[in-house]
mmCIF file of C-alpha atoms in Angstrom:
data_model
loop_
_atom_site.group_PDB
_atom_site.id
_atom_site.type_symbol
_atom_site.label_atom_id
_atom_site.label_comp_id
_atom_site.label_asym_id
_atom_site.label_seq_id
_atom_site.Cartn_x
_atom_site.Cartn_y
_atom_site.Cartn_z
ATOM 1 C CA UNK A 24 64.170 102.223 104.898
ATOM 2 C CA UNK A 25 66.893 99.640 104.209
ATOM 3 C CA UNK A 26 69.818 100.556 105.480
ATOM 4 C CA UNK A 27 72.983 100.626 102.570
ATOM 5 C CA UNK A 28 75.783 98.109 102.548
ATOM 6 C CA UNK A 29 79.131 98.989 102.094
ATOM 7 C CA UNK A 30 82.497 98.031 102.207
ATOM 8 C CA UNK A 31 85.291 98.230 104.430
ATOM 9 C CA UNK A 32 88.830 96.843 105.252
ATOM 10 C CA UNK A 33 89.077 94.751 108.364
ATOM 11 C CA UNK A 34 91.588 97.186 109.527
ATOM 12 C CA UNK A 35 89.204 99.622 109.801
ATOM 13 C CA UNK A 36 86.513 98.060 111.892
ATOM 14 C CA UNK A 37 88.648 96.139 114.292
ATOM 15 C CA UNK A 38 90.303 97.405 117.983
ATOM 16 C CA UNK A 39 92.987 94.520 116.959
ATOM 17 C CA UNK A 40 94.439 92.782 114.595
ATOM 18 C CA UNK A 41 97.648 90.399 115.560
ATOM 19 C CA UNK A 42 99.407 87.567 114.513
ATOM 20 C CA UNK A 43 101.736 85.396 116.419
ATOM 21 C CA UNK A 44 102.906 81.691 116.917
ATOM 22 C CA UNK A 45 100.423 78.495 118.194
ATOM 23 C CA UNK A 46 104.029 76.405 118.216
ATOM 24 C CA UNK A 47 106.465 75.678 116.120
ATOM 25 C CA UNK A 48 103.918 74.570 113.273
ATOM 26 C CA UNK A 49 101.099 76.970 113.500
ATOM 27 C CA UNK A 50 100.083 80.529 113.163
ATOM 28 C CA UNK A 51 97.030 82.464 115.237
ATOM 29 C CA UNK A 52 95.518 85.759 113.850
ATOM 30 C CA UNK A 53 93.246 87.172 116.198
ATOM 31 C CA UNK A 54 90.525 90.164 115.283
ATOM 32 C CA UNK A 55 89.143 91.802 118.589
ATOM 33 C CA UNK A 56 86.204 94.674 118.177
ATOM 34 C CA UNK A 57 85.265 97.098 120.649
ATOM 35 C CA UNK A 58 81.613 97.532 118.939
ATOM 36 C CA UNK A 59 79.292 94.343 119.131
ATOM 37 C CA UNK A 60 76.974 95.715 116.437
ATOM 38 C CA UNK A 61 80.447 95.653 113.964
ATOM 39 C CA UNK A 62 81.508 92.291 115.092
ATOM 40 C CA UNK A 63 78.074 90.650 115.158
ATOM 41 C CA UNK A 64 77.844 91.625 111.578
ATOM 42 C CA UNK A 65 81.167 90.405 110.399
ATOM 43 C CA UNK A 66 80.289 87.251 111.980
ATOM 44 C CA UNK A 67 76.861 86.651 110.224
ATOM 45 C CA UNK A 68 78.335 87.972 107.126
ATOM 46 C CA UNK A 69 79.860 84.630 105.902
ATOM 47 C CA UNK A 70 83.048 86.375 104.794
ATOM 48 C CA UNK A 71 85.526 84.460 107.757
ATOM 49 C CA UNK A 72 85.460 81.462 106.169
ATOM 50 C CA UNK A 73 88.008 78.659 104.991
ATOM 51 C CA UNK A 74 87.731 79.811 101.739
ATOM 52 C CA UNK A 75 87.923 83.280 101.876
ATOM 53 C CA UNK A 76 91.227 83.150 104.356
ATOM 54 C CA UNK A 77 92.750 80.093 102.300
ATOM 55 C CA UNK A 78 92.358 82.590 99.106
ATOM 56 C CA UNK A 79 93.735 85.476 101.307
ATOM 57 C CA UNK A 80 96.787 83.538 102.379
ATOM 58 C CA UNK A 81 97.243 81.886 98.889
ATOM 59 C CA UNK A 82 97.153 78.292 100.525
ATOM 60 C CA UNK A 83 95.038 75.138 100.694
ATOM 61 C CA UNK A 84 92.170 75.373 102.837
ATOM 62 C CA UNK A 85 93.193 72.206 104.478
ATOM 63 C CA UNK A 86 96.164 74.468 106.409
ATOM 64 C CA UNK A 87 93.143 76.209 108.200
ATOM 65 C CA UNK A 88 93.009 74.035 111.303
ATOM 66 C CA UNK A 89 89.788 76.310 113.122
ATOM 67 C CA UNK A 90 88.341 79.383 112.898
ATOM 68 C CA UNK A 91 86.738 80.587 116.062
ATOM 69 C CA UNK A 92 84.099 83.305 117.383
ATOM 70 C CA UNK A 93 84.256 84.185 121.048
ATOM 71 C CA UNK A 94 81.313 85.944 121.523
ATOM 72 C CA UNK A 95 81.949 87.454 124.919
ATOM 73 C CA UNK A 96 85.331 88.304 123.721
ATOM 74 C CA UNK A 97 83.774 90.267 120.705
ATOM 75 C CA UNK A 98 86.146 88.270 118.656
ATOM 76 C CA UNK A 99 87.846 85.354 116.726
ATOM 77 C CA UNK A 100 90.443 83.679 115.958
ATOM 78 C CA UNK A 101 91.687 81.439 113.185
ATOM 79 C CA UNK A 102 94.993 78.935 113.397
ATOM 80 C CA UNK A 103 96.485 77.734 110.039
ATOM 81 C CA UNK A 104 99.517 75.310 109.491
ATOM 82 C CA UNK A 105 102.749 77.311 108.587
ATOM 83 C CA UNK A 106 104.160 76.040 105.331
ATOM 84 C CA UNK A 107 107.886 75.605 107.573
ATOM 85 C CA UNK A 108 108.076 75.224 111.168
ATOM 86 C CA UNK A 109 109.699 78.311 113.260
ATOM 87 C CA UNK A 110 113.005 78.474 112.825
ATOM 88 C CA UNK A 111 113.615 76.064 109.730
ATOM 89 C CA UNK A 112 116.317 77.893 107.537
ATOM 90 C CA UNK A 113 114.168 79.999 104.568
ATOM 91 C CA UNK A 114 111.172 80.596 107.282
ATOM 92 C CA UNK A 115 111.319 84.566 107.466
ATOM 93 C CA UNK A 116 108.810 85.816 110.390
ATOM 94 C CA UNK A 117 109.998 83.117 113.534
ATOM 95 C CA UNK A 118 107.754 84.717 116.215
ATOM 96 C CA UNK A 119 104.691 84.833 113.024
ATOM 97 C CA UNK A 120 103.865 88.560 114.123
ATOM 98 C CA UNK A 121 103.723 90.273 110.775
ATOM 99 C CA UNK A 122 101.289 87.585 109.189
ATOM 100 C CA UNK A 123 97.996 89.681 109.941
ATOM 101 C CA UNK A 124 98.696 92.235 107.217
ATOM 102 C CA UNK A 125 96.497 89.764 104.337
ATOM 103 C CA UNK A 126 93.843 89.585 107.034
ATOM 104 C CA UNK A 127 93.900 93.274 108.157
ATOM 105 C CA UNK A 128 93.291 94.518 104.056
ATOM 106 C CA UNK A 129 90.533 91.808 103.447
ATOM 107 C CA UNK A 130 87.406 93.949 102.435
ATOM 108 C CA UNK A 131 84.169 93.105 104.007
ATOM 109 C CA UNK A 132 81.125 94.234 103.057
ATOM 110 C CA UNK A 133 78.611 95.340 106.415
#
């Protein structure tokens, strides 16, 4: 018996879900899962890609400087350019903690 597919928000299959600074000129989101079986399959499923965060985030996929599973970790992580460094009058989120919300509502389909 095949087993069905369905779809889910990142929010709901992750332990974690955080953003914060990697400098001045960078943002980190990290995704940590307490179930292997979840994260193994949200790592073969193709959908943390360049081009599915750079369509997230509504910027060029050239920002996206790595994208990285840790298997032991049950994890990854992905670092993007900011569009204005830390601090730079206009940025609005300095310490670049509330930029996981796009990531945390991306659906993905196990």
């Amino acid at each position: 018996m095949e087993a069905k597919l369905k779809d889910c928000k990142l929010y709901d299959l992750a332990t974690v879900i955080r953003s914060k600074n990697s400098g001045p000129f960078q943002i980190t989101l990290d995704v940590l899962f307490d179930d292997p079986e979840i994260y193994r399959k949200i790592k073969e499923s193709g959908a943390i890609s360049r081009e599915h965060i750079a369509a997230l985030y509504k910027m060029e996929e050239s920002r996206i400087q790595q994208i990285v599973f840790f298997d032991t970790a049950l994890g990854f992580k992905v670092t993007y350019d900011r569009s204005i460094s830390s601090g730079t009058c206009g940025e609005r989120d300095v310490y670049g903690a509330q930029q996981h919300a796009p990531l945390a509502e991306m659906s993905i389909r196990i």
